Amino acid sequence: MTSTLSRAIAHYPNRFDPGVLSELPEHLQETIQRRNKVLGPGYTLIYREPVEFVSGHGAHLIDRDGNDYLDAYNNVPCVGHAHPHVAEAIARQMAVVNTNTRYVQEALVDYAERLLATFPEELSKLSIACSGSEANDLAVRVARFHTGGEGIIVTRWAYHGITREVASFSPHLGAGSPLGPNVRLIDPPDPRLAAPGSTLDGHMRQQVRGAIDDLERHGYRLAALITDCAYTSDGIFTDPPGYMQAVVEEVHAAGGVYIADEVQSGFARLGESMWGFTRHGVLPDIVTMGKPMGNGMPISGVVFRPEVCEEFGRNVRYFNTFGGSSIPVAAGAAVLDVFEKENVQQRVLDNGNALRAGLREITKDSPCVAEVRGAGLYVGVEIVKDRQTLEPDRALAEDVINDMRDRRILISGTGASANTLKIRPPLAFDSADVTRFLETFAGVAKNRL
């Protein structure tokens, strides 16, 4: 068991090594030692030298010495750290009342109507929970109830949450967290994996068809395919748009439903639209969202086509004490306000285009960079030992990540080999932030890439 858990932990990208604790500044050593004494199992710190923050604003975090770090990693503070409009809405509601969905709340209805207006009209029912894990757990429960199936299909290194149910189809959690016997894995939509002469559409259709056949051979009817629309943990694959149509056709033909996990890719993260699935011209049966909904408040959501959730609603009681309560809903409504007032989607599109273009220019001659890919403010930079062989270079990726941290810019790693730089800032990231990021990255690339 020890060796299995060690392998699982070893994959964790950009993980702090406790063996070098004595090399850290005295205050950090003391705080980490106290932390280790009181926190439960499984917690990790990131970066070779962990960092402690005491405040934040926009896409910036401030440490205890007043140093400004550019946050190009954290997606939960969707519209920016400590956004004053969101903070004010939370404080105002906290001072009045916090009730749950057993009571009539006009504000809850208003919020649901506003949020659903951002979806295609066929997706017209909203359930609210507290976390992405809870949202995906509920989505799969409903999918099973609706289809009568148990089979789940996900991509090879997907992460969808930490409840026991959702962990059973989150291979990213590693060998210490086994997958369910009803789970099958398919390739992420990496065009390089398609056979010569095959299209990505054809490759993905074949993958899904094979997974369905294998499930049926082992006695499992398909319940759902669930995908993160940015394929975050697989290495960030957002393009080309359109291949999902073939995938969803296969799922529906087998009697299953398609669940679009928008915890990472939603709320205009990919720039071109509010939701990642719309880039592919498909209509999911269920859509899940996470804490970016409330800029970090514990609120998440599941949106359904009515016919998918109707029978579940007639037969199963769903109540979540904090899901849909007054304070998280106030935060969610404030986030939508910010999107409208600050034209967030256009900002994401413009600054994302500039960021990717700058990264491609910086790395165009590097033999160690296979690709710069992504959409909007979600960017992956794949680090390899050689462009020709595409052999992953995790060690070099971690050197770049920690060099950026030392220059006070936060990024991390992702992918099956943890060799893709994950650049995923709050959507408050502006043109000055893009310039600072690119100037810093150019200096690191000159030394490393």
PDB file of C-alpha atoms in Angstrom, residues 51-348:
ATOM      1  CA  VAL A  51       4.221  31.104  -0.164  1.00  0.00           C
ATOM      2  CA  GLU A  52       1.786  32.674   2.301  1.00  0.00           C
ATOM      3  CA  PHE A  53      -0.675  35.358   1.225  1.00  0.00           C
ATOM      4  CA  VAL A  54      -2.477  37.858   3.425  1.00  0.00           C
ATOM      5  CA  SER A  55      -4.554  39.809   0.868  1.00  0.00           C
ATOM      6  CA  GLY A  56      -5.469  40.033  -2.779  1.00  0.00           C
ATOM      7  CA  HIS A  57      -7.087  42.172  -5.458  1.00  0.00           C
ATOM      8  CA  GLY A  58      -7.857  41.488  -9.103  1.00  0.00           C
ATOM      9  CA  ALA A  59      -5.291  38.975 -10.357  1.00  0.00           C
ATOM     10  CA  HIS A  60      -2.817  39.862  -7.609  1.00  0.00           C
ATOM     11  CA  LEU A  61      -1.926  38.282  -4.263  1.00  0.00           C
ATOM     12  CA  ILE A  62       0.102  39.997  -1.549  1.00  0.00           C
ATOM     13  CA  ASP A  63       2.390  38.132   0.833  1.00  0.00           C
ATOM     14  CA  ARG A  64       3.084  39.060   4.474  1.00  0.00           C
ATOM     15  CA  ASP A  65       6.065  41.193   3.412  1.00  0.00           C
ATOM     16  CA  GLY A  66       3.965  43.234   0.984  1.00  0.00           C
ATOM     17  CA  ASN A  67       5.305  41.596  -2.195  1.00  0.00           C
ATOM     18  CA  ASP A  68       2.908  41.564  -5.141  1.00  0.00           C
ATOM     19  CA  TYR A  69       2.473  38.208  -6.898  1.00  0.00           C
ATOM     20  CA  LEU A  70       0.684  37.938 -10.222  1.00  0.00           C
ATOM     21  CA  ASP A  71      -1.842  35.116  -9.923  1.00  0.00           C
ATOM     22  CA  ALA A  72      -1.988  33.197 -13.198  1.00  0.00           C
ATOM     23  CA  TYR A  73      -3.248  29.997 -11.591  1.00  0.00           C
ATOM     24  CA  ASN A  74      -6.381  30.342  -9.455  1.00  0.00           C
ATOM     25  CA  ASN A  75      -9.721  30.052 -11.233  1.00  0.00           C
ATOM     26  CA  VAL A  76     -12.017  30.072  -8.180  1.00  0.00           C
ATOM     27  CA  PRO A  77     -11.863  33.878  -7.610  1.00  0.00           C
ATOM     28  CA  CYS A  78     -13.484  34.123 -11.029  1.00  0.00           C
ATOM     29  CA  VAL A  79     -13.892  37.904 -11.298  1.00  0.00           C
ATOM     30  CA  GLY A  80     -10.847  38.673  -9.141  1.00  0.00           C
ATOM     31  CA  HIS A  81      -9.616  38.344  -5.586  1.00  0.00           C
ATOM     32  CA  ALA A  82     -11.705  40.252  -3.045  1.00  0.00           C
ATOM     33  CA  HIS A  83     -13.831  41.882  -5.739  1.00  0.00           C
ATOM     34  CA  PRO A  84     -15.512  44.767  -3.872  1.00  0.00           C
ATOM     35  CA  HIS A  85     -18.944  44.269  -5.450  1.00  0.00           C
ATOM     36  CA  VAL A  86     -19.029  40.580  -4.524  1.00  0.00           C
ATOM     37  CA  ALA A  87     -17.636  41.216  -1.039  1.00  0.00           C
ATOM     38  CA  GLU A  88     -20.229  43.922  -0.411  1.00  0.00           C
ATOM     39  CA  ALA A  89     -23.091  41.686  -1.587  1.00  0.00           C
ATOM     40  CA  ILE A  90     -21.992  38.883   0.739  1.00  0.00           C
ATOM     41  CA  ALA A  91     -21.588  41.195   3.732  1.00  0.00           C
ATOM     42  CA  ARG A  92     -24.935  42.877   3.094  1.00  0.00           C
ATOM     43  CA  GLN A  93     -26.779  39.554   2.915  1.00  0.00           C
ATOM     44  CA  MET A  94     -24.906  38.178   5.937  1.00  0.00           C
ATOM     45  CA  ALA A  95     -26.192  41.115   7.963  1.00  0.00           C
ATOM     46  CA  VAL A  96     -29.811  40.404   7.003  1.00  0.00           C
ATOM     47  CA  VAL A  97     -30.686  36.694   6.824  1.00  0.00           C
ATOM     48  CA  ASN A  98     -29.452  33.344   5.531  1.00  0.00           C
ATOM     49  CA  THR A  99     -32.287  30.894   4.801  1.00  0.00           C
ATOM     50  CA  ASN A 100     -32.455  27.748   2.712  1.00  0.00           C
ATOM     51  CA  THR A 101     -34.558  26.384  -0.138  1.00  0.00           C
ATOM     52  CA  ARG A 102     -37.343  25.188   2.188  1.00  0.00           C
ATOM     53  CA  TYR A 103     -38.429  28.834   2.318  1.00  0.00           C
ATOM     54  CA  VAL A 104     -39.513  31.115  -0.493  1.00  0.00           C
ATOM     55  CA  GLN A 105     -36.624  33.325  -1.611  1.00  0.00           C
ATOM     56  CA  GLU A 106     -37.303  35.765  -4.426  1.00  0.00           C
ATOM     57  CA  ALA A 107     -33.556  36.385  -4.730  1.00  0.00           C
ATOM     58  CA  LEU A 108     -32.983  32.686  -5.437  1.00  0.00           C
ATOM     59  CA  VAL A 109     -35.589  32.706  -8.202  1.00  0.00           C
ATOM     60  CA  ASP A 110     -34.130  35.898  -9.675  1.00  0.00           C
ATOM     61  CA  TYR A 111     -30.657  34.353  -9.681  1.00  0.00           C
ATOM     62  CA  ALA A 112     -31.815  31.093 -11.264  1.00  0.00           C
ATOM     63  CA  GLU A 113     -33.590  32.994 -14.030  1.00  0.00           C
ATOM     64  CA  ARG A 114     -30.516  35.134 -14.739  1.00  0.00           C
ATOM     65  CA  LEU A 115     -28.120  32.182 -14.758  1.00  0.00           C
ATOM     66  CA  LEU A 116     -30.357  29.986 -16.925  1.00  0.00           C
ATOM     67  CA  ALA A 117     -30.686  32.842 -19.417  1.00  0.00           C
ATOM     68  CA  THR A 118     -26.992  32.285 -20.272  1.00  0.00           C
ATOM     69  CA  PHE A 119     -27.765  28.693 -21.398  1.00  0.00           C
ATOM     70  CA  PRO A 120     -29.610  27.338 -24.440  1.00  0.00           C
ATOM     71  CA  GLU A 121     -33.348  27.378 -23.732  1.00  0.00           C
ATOM     72  CA  GLU A 122     -33.490  23.568 -23.611  1.00  0.00           C
ATOM     73  CA  LEU A 123     -31.394  23.646 -20.430  1.00  0.00           C
ATOM     74  CA  SER A 124     -33.960  25.144 -18.102  1.00  0.00           C
ATOM     75  CA  LYS A 125     -33.773  23.531 -14.653  1.00  0.00           C
ATOM     76  CA  LEU A 126     -31.197  24.454 -11.986  1.00  0.00           C
ATOM     77  CA  SER A 127     -30.211  22.650  -8.792  1.00  0.00           C
ATOM     78  CA  ILE A 128     -27.717  24.303  -6.445  1.00  0.00           C
ATOM     79  CA  ALA A 129     -25.088  22.609  -4.295  1.00  0.00           C
ATOM     80  CA  CYS A 130     -21.880  23.712  -2.564  1.00  0.00           C
ATOM     81  CA  SER A 131     -18.970  22.324  -4.605  1.00  0.00           C
ATOM     82  CA  GLY A 132     -18.102  20.921  -7.996  1.00  0.00           C
ATOM     83  CA  SER A 133     -17.813  17.495  -6.405  1.00  0.00           C
ATOM     84  CA  GLU A 134     -21.383  17.723  -5.108  1.00  0.00           C
ATOM     85  CA  ALA A 135     -22.601  18.987  -8.476  1.00  0.00           C
ATOM     86  CA  ASN A 136     -21.005  16.096 -10.353  1.00  0.00           C
ATOM     87  CA  ASP A 137     -22.262  13.625  -7.754  1.00  0.00           C
ATOM     88  CA  LEU A 138     -25.842  14.829  -8.229  1.00  0.00           C
ATOM     89  CA  ALA A 139     -25.466  14.887 -12.020  1.00  0.00           C
ATOM     90  CA  VAL A 140     -24.432  11.238 -12.098  1.00  0.00           C
ATOM     91  CA  ARG A 141     -27.224  10.229  -9.688  1.00  0.00           C
ATOM     92  CA  VAL A 142     -29.767  11.828 -12.001  1.00  0.00           C
ATOM     93  CA  ALA A 143     -28.125  10.300 -15.087  1.00  0.00           C
ATOM     94  CA  ARG A 144     -28.396   6.816 -13.577  1.00  0.00           C
ATOM     95  CA  PHE A 145     -32.005   7.365 -12.561  1.00  0.00           C
ATOM     96  CA  HIS A 146     -32.921   8.623 -16.026  1.00  0.00           C
ATOM     97  CA  THR A 147     -31.102   5.987 -18.094  1.00  0.00           C
ATOM     98  CA  GLY A 148     -31.256   2.951 -15.825  1.00  0.00           C
ATOM     99  CA  GLY A 149     -27.564   2.473 -16.572  1.00  0.00           C
ATOM    100  CA  GLU A 150     -24.446   2.424 -14.391  1.00  0.00           C
ATOM    101  CA  GLY A 151     -21.618   2.839 -16.900  1.00  0.00           C
ATOM    102  CA  ILE A 152     -19.515   6.015 -16.824  1.00  0.00           C
ATOM    103  CA  ILE A 153     -17.023   7.171 -19.473  1.00  0.00           C
ATOM    104  CA  VAL A 154     -14.340   9.782 -18.713  1.00  0.00           C
ATOM    105  CA  THR A 155     -10.994  10.783 -20.201  1.00  0.00           C
ATOM    106  CA  ARG A 156      -7.773   9.081 -19.126  1.00  0.00           C
ATOM    107  CA  TRP A 157      -6.562  11.587 -16.568  1.00  0.00           C
ATOM    108  CA  ALA A 158      -9.820  13.347 -15.733  1.00  0.00           C
ATOM    109  CA  TYR A 159     -10.609  14.966 -12.411  1.00  0.00           C
ATOM    110  CA  HIS A 160     -14.240  15.538 -11.448  1.00  0.00           C
ATOM    111  CA  GLY A 161     -14.184  15.708  -7.649  1.00  0.00           C
ATOM    112  CA  ILE A 162     -13.548  14.054  -4.306  1.00  0.00           C
ATOM    113  CA  THR A 163     -16.744  12.441  -3.034  1.00  0.00           C
ATOM    114  CA  ARG A 164     -16.531   8.632  -2.988  1.00  0.00           C
ATOM    115  CA  GLU A 165     -18.816   8.422  -6.018  1.00  0.00           C
ATOM    116  CA  VAL A 166     -17.042  11.083  -8.061  1.00  0.00           C
ATOM    117  CA  ALA A 167     -13.559   9.899  -7.042  1.00  0.00           C
ATOM    118  CA  SER A 168     -14.485   6.544  -8.600  1.00  0.00           C
ATOM    119  CA  PHE A 169     -14.408   8.223 -12.035  1.00  0.00           C
ATOM    120  CA  SER A 170     -11.549  10.684 -11.394  1.00  0.00           C
ATOM    121  CA  PRO A 171      -8.383   8.883 -12.555  1.00  0.00           C
ATOM    122  CA  HIS A 172      -6.331  12.012 -11.836  1.00  0.00           C
ATOM    123  CA  LEU A 173      -6.479  11.131  -8.129  1.00  0.00           C
ATOM    124  CA  GLY A 174      -3.972   8.368  -8.825  1.00  0.00           C
ATOM    125  CA  ALA A 175      -3.430   4.732  -7.946  1.00  0.00           C
ATOM    126  CA  GLY A 176      -4.404   5.240  -4.310  1.00  0.00           C
ATOM    127  CA  SER A 177      -7.965   6.082  -5.381  1.00  0.00           C
ATOM    128  CA  PRO A 178      -9.249   3.143  -7.464  1.00  0.00           C
ATOM    129  CA  LEU A 179     -11.731   3.555 -10.288  1.00  0.00           C
ATOM    130  CA  GLY A 180     -15.097   1.820 -10.229  1.00  0.00           C
ATOM    131  CA  PRO A 181     -15.605  -1.369 -12.250  1.00  0.00           C
ATOM    132  CA  ASN A 182     -18.293   0.525 -14.173  1.00  0.00           C
ATOM    133  CA  VAL A 183     -15.846   3.202 -15.394  1.00  0.00           C
ATOM    134  CA  ARG A 184     -14.098   3.236 -18.769  1.00  0.00           C
ATOM    135  CA  LEU A 185     -11.400   5.638 -19.953  1.00  0.00           C
ATOM    136  CA  ILE A 186     -10.983   7.254 -23.364  1.00  0.00           C
ATOM    137  CA  ASP A 187      -8.294   9.467 -24.865  1.00  0.00           C
ATOM    138  CA  PRO A 188      -8.526  13.219 -24.404  1.00  0.00           C
ATOM    139  CA  PRO A 189      -9.143  15.100 -27.664  1.00  0.00           C
ATOM    140  CA  ASP A 190      -5.468  15.418 -28.598  1.00  0.00           C
ATOM    141  CA  PRO A 191      -5.338  15.484 -32.446  1.00  0.00           C
ATOM    142  CA  ARG A 192      -1.894  13.855 -32.316  1.00  0.00           C
ATOM    143  CA  LEU A 193      -3.452  10.634 -30.986  1.00  0.00           C
ATOM    144  CA  ALA A 194      -5.575  10.054 -34.076  1.00  0.00           C
ATOM    145  CA  ALA A 195      -4.219   7.409 -36.446  1.00  0.00           C
ATOM    146  CA  PRO A 196      -2.681   8.626 -39.732  1.00  0.00           C
ATOM    147  CA  GLY A 197      -5.475   9.430 -42.131  1.00  0.00           C
ATOM    148  CA  SER A 198      -8.084   9.608 -39.350  1.00  0.00           C
ATOM    149  CA  THR A 199      -9.823  12.727 -38.130  1.00  0.00           C
ATOM    150  CA  LEU A 200     -10.149  13.726 -34.486  1.00  0.00           C
ATOM    151  CA  ASP A 201     -13.918  13.286 -34.841  1.00  0.00           C
ATOM    152  CA  GLY A 202     -13.414   9.733 -36.046  1.00  0.00           C
ATOM    153  CA  HIS A 203     -10.862   8.926 -33.364  1.00  0.00           C
ATOM    154  CA  MET A 204     -13.064  10.204 -30.548  1.00  0.00           C
ATOM    155  CA  ARG A 205     -16.140   8.408 -31.936  1.00  0.00           C
ATOM    156  CA  GLN A 206     -14.132   5.171 -32.048  1.00  0.00           C
ATOM    157  CA  GLN A 207     -12.926   5.681 -28.475  1.00  0.00           C
ATOM    158  CA  VAL A 208     -16.443   6.198 -27.142  1.00  0.00           C
ATOM    159  CA  ARG A 209     -17.890   3.327 -29.171  1.00  0.00           C
ATOM    160  CA  GLY A 210     -15.190   0.993 -27.845  1.00  0.00           C
ATOM    161  CA  ALA A 211     -15.843   2.081 -24.252  1.00  0.00           C
ATOM    162  CA  ILE A 212     -19.591   1.508 -24.633  1.00  0.00           C
ATOM    163  CA  ASP A 213     -19.019  -1.935 -26.135  1.00  0.00           C
ATOM    164  CA  ASP A 214     -16.702  -2.922 -23.306  1.00  0.00           C
ATOM    165  CA  LEU A 215     -19.149  -1.711 -20.667  1.00  0.00           C
ATOM    166  CA  GLU A 216     -21.944  -3.721 -22.253  1.00  0.00           C
ATOM    167  CA  ARG A 217     -19.724  -6.793 -22.493  1.00  0.00           C
ATOM    168  CA  HIS A 218     -19.249  -6.592 -18.724  1.00  0.00           C
ATOM    169  CA  GLY A 219     -22.928  -6.068 -18.000  1.00  0.00           C
ATOM    170  CA  TYR A 220     -23.030  -2.282 -17.671  1.00  0.00           C
ATOM    171  CA  ARG A 221     -25.476  -0.165 -19.609  1.00  0.00           C
ATOM    172  CA  LEU A 222     -24.190   3.336 -20.296  1.00  0.00           C
ATOM    173  CA  ALA A 223     -25.389   6.057 -17.929  1.00  0.00           C
ATOM    174  CA  ALA A 224     -23.193   8.988 -18.919  1.00  0.00           C
ATOM    175  CA  LEU A 225     -20.149  10.400 -20.574  1.00  0.00           C
ATOM    176  CA  ILE A 226     -18.770  13.245 -18.464  1.00  0.00           C
ATOM    177  CA  THR A 227     -16.038  15.565 -19.756  1.00  0.00           C
ATOM    178  CA  ASP A 228     -14.331  18.675 -18.479  1.00  0.00           C
ATOM    179  CA  CYS A 229     -14.807  20.959 -21.472  1.00  0.00           C
ATOM    180  CA  ALA A 230     -11.186  22.177 -21.215  1.00  0.00           C
ATOM    181  CA  TYR A 231      -9.733  18.720 -20.445  1.00  0.00           C
ATOM    182  CA  THR A 232      -7.760  20.385 -17.718  1.00  0.00           C
ATOM    183  CA  SER A 233      -6.170  17.422 -15.998  1.00  0.00           C
ATOM    184  CA  ASP A 234      -5.440  15.687 -19.294  1.00  0.00           C
ATOM    185  CA  GLY A 235      -3.212  18.591 -20.351  1.00  0.00           C
ATOM    186  CA  ILE A 236      -5.639  21.312 -21.594  1.00  0.00           C
ATOM    187  CA  PHE A 237      -7.153  20.448 -24.981  1.00  0.00           C
ATOM    188  CA  THR A 238      -9.671  22.992 -26.240  1.00  0.00           C
ATOM    189  CA  ASP A 239      -9.364  22.700 -30.015  1.00  0.00           C
ATOM    190  CA  PRO A 240     -10.407  22.091 -32.704  1.00  0.00           C
ATOM    191  CA  PRO A 241     -14.062  22.896 -32.013  1.00  0.00           C
ATOM    192  CA  GLY A 242     -16.691  20.534 -33.373  1.00  0.00           C
ATOM    193  CA  TYR A 243     -15.457  17.001 -32.618  1.00  0.00           C
ATOM    194  CA  MET A 244     -17.883  16.637 -29.678  1.00  0.00           C
ATOM    195  CA  GLN A 245     -20.822  16.239 -32.045  1.00  0.00           C
ATOM    196  CA  ALA A 246     -19.677  12.740 -33.024  1.00  0.00           C
ATOM    197  CA  VAL A 247     -19.065  11.835 -29.387  1.00  0.00           C
ATOM    198  CA  VAL A 248     -22.510  12.949 -28.203  1.00  0.00           C
ATOM    199  CA  GLU A 249     -24.168  11.080 -31.087  1.00  0.00           C
ATOM    200  CA  GLU A 250     -22.580   7.828 -29.895  1.00  0.00           C
ATOM    201  CA  VAL A 251     -23.586   8.458 -26.287  1.00  0.00           C
ATOM    202  CA  HIS A 252     -27.215   9.157 -27.170  1.00  0.00           C
ATOM    203  CA  ALA A 253     -27.368   6.189 -29.525  1.00  0.00           C
ATOM    204  CA  ALA A 254     -26.398   3.964 -26.573  1.00  0.00           C
ATOM    205  CA  GLY A 255     -29.103   5.480 -24.350  1.00  0.00           C
ATOM    206  CA  GLY A 256     -26.702   7.535 -22.236  1.00  0.00           C
ATOM    207  CA  VAL A 257     -26.538  11.224 -21.401  1.00  0.00           C
ATOM    208  CA  TYR A 258     -23.751  13.740 -21.888  1.00  0.00           C
ATOM    209  CA  ILE A 259     -22.666  15.700 -18.800  1.00  0.00           C
ATOM    210  CA  ALA A 260     -20.596  18.813 -19.546  1.00  0.00           C
ATOM    211  CA  ASP A 261     -18.392  19.593 -16.537  1.00  0.00           C
ATOM    212  CA  GLU A 262     -17.975  23.379 -16.705  1.00  0.00           C
ATOM    213  CA  VAL A 263     -16.306  23.782 -13.299  1.00  0.00           C
ATOM    214  CA  GLN A 264     -13.059  24.699 -15.062  1.00  0.00           C
ATOM    215  CA  SER A 265     -14.176  25.947 -18.475  1.00  0.00           C
ATOM    216  CA  GLY A 266     -17.373  27.808 -17.650  1.00  0.00           C
ATOM    217  CA  PHE A 267     -18.120  31.461 -16.955  1.00  0.00           C
ATOM    218  CA  ALA A 268     -16.392  32.643 -20.148  1.00  0.00           C
ATOM    219  CA  ARG A 269     -13.062  31.070 -19.180  1.00  0.00           C
ATOM    220  CA  LEU A 270     -12.535  30.063 -22.823  1.00  0.00           C
ATOM    221  CA  GLY A 271     -13.447  33.529 -24.083  1.00  0.00           C
ATOM    222  CA  GLU A 272     -15.599  32.815 -27.120  1.00  0.00           C
ATOM    223  CA  SER A 273     -18.726  31.961 -25.175  1.00  0.00           C
ATOM    224  CA  MET A 274     -20.069  31.721 -21.646  1.00  0.00           C
ATOM    225  CA  TRP A 275     -19.868  27.909 -21.651  1.00  0.00           C
ATOM    226  CA  GLY A 276     -17.226  25.638 -23.095  1.00  0.00           C
ATOM    227  CA  PHE A 277     -19.662  23.194 -24.685  1.00  0.00           C
ATOM    228  CA  THR A 278     -21.131  25.829 -26.997  1.00  0.00           C
ATOM    229  CA  ARG A 279     -17.795  26.056 -28.857  1.00  0.00           C
ATOM    230  CA  HIS A 280     -18.538  22.548 -30.153  1.00  0.00           C
ATOM    231  CA  GLY A 281     -22.128  23.133 -31.227  1.00  0.00           C
ATOM    232  CA  VAL A 282     -23.515  20.454 -28.908  1.00  0.00           C
ATOM    233  CA  LEU A 283     -26.344  20.451 -26.388  1.00  0.00           C
ATOM    234  CA  PRO A 284     -25.487  18.601 -23.169  1.00  0.00           C
ATOM    235  CA  ASP A 285     -28.166  16.830 -21.195  1.00  0.00           C
ATOM    236  CA  ILE A 286     -26.661  18.044 -17.919  1.00  0.00           C
ATOM    237  CA  VAL A 287     -24.160  20.826 -17.136  1.00  0.00           C
ATOM    238  CA  THR A 288     -22.240  21.180 -13.874  1.00  0.00           C
ATOM    239  CA  MET A 289     -20.577  24.259 -12.389  1.00  0.00           C
ATOM    240  CA  GLY A 290     -18.422  24.934  -9.334  1.00  0.00           C
ATOM    241  CA  LYS A 291     -17.145  27.618  -6.992  1.00  0.00           C
ATOM    242  CA  PRO A 292     -16.289  30.230  -9.665  1.00  0.00           C
ATOM    243  CA  MET A 293     -20.084  30.766  -9.593  1.00  0.00           C
ATOM    244  CA  GLY A 294     -19.693  32.690  -6.334  1.00  0.00           C
ATOM    245  CA  ASN A 295     -16.112  33.944  -6.710  1.00  0.00           C
ATOM    246  CA  GLY A 296     -15.021  31.453  -4.056  1.00  0.00           C
ATOM    247  CA  MET A 297     -18.157  31.200  -1.936  1.00  0.00           C
ATOM    248  CA  PRO A 298     -19.342  27.579  -1.561  1.00  0.00           C
ATOM    249  CA  ILE A 299     -21.881  27.461  -4.375  1.00  0.00           C
ATOM    250  CA  SER A 300     -22.131  25.098  -7.324  1.00  0.00           C
ATOM    251  CA  GLY A 301     -24.836  24.200  -9.786  1.00  0.00           C
ATOM    252  CA  VAL A 302     -26.334  21.529 -12.003  1.00  0.00           C
ATOM    253  CA  VAL A 303     -28.406  22.533 -15.026  1.00  0.00           C
ATOM    254  CA  PHE A 304     -30.663  19.956 -16.664  1.00  0.00           C
ATOM    255  CA  ARG A 305     -32.852  19.426 -19.650  1.00  0.00           C
ATOM    256  CA  PRO A 306     -36.221  19.060 -17.852  1.00  0.00           C
ATOM    257  CA  GLU A 307     -36.995  15.636 -19.280  1.00  0.00           C
ATOM    258  CA  VAL A 308     -33.721  14.273 -17.828  1.00  0.00           C
ATOM    259  CA  CYS A 309     -34.417  15.279 -14.221  1.00  0.00           C
ATOM    260  CA  GLU A 310     -38.223  15.115 -14.122  1.00  0.00           C
ATOM    261  CA  GLU A 311     -38.623  11.523 -12.896  1.00  0.00           C
ATOM    262  CA  PHE A 312     -35.790  11.904 -10.376  1.00  0.00           C
ATOM    263  CA  GLY A 313     -37.539  14.956  -8.956  1.00  0.00           C
ATOM    264  CA  ARG A 314     -40.828  13.067  -8.583  1.00  0.00           C
ATOM    265  CA  ASN A 315     -39.227  10.167  -6.745  1.00  0.00           C
ATOM    266  CA  VAL A 316     -36.195  11.495  -4.851  1.00  0.00           C
ATOM    267  CA  ARG A 317     -36.032  14.341  -2.360  1.00  0.00           C
ATOM    268  CA  TYR A 318     -33.050  16.650  -2.893  1.00  0.00           C
ATOM    269  CA  PHE A 319     -32.186  19.082  -0.131  1.00  0.00           C
ATOM    270  CA  ASN A 320     -28.836  20.713   0.510  1.00  0.00           C
ATOM    271  CA  THR A 321     -28.639  22.905   3.627  1.00  0.00           C
ATOM    272  CA  PHE A 322     -26.296  25.458   2.118  1.00  0.00           C
ATOM    273  CA  GLY A 323     -26.964  24.798  -1.571  1.00  0.00           C
ATOM    274  CA  GLY A 324     -29.240  27.648  -2.626  1.00  0.00           C
ATOM    275  CA  SER A 325     -29.076  29.475   0.697  1.00  0.00           C
ATOM    276  CA  SER A 326     -29.233  33.259   0.731  1.00  0.00           C
ATOM    277  CA  ILE A 327     -25.566  34.218   1.128  1.00  0.00           C
ATOM    278  CA  PRO A 328     -24.065  32.047  -1.641  1.00  0.00           C
ATOM    279  CA  VAL A 329     -26.899  33.121  -3.935  1.00  0.00           C
ATOM    280  CA  ALA A 330     -26.076  36.783  -3.223  1.00  0.00           C
ATOM    281  CA  ALA A 331     -22.467  36.047  -4.208  1.00  0.00           C
ATOM    282  CA  GLY A 332     -23.585  34.312  -7.404  1.00  0.00           C
ATOM    283  CA  ALA A 333     -25.819  37.210  -8.377  1.00  0.00           C
ATOM    284  CA  ALA A 334     -22.990  39.667  -7.723  1.00  0.00           C
ATOM    285  CA  VAL A 335     -20.694  37.687 -10.024  1.00  0.00           C
ATOM    286  CA  LEU A 336     -23.257  37.976 -12.815  1.00  0.00           C
ATOM    287  CA  ASP A 337     -23.439  41.724 -12.113  1.00  0.00           C
ATOM    288  CA  VAL A 338     -19.678  41.993 -12.608  1.00  0.00           C
ATOM    289  CA  PHE A 339     -19.850  40.065 -15.884  1.00  0.00           C
ATOM    290  CA  GLU A 340     -22.401  42.562 -17.174  1.00  0.00           C
ATOM    291  CA  LYS A 341     -20.768  45.747 -15.848  1.00  0.00           C
ATOM    292  CA  GLU A 342     -17.155  44.908 -16.722  1.00  0.00           C
ATOM    293  CA  ASN A 343     -17.727  43.092 -20.041  1.00  0.00           C
ATOM    294  CA  VAL A 344     -15.693  40.204 -18.639  1.00  0.00           C
ATOM    295  CA  GLN A 345     -16.079  37.879 -21.617  1.00  0.00           C
ATOM    296  CA  GLN A 346     -14.550  40.386 -24.048  1.00  0.00           C
ATOM    297  CA  ARG A 347     -11.682  41.038 -21.632  1.00  0.00           C
ATOM    298  CA  VAL A 348     -10.994  37.321 -21.453  1.00  0.00           C
TER     299      VAL A 348
END
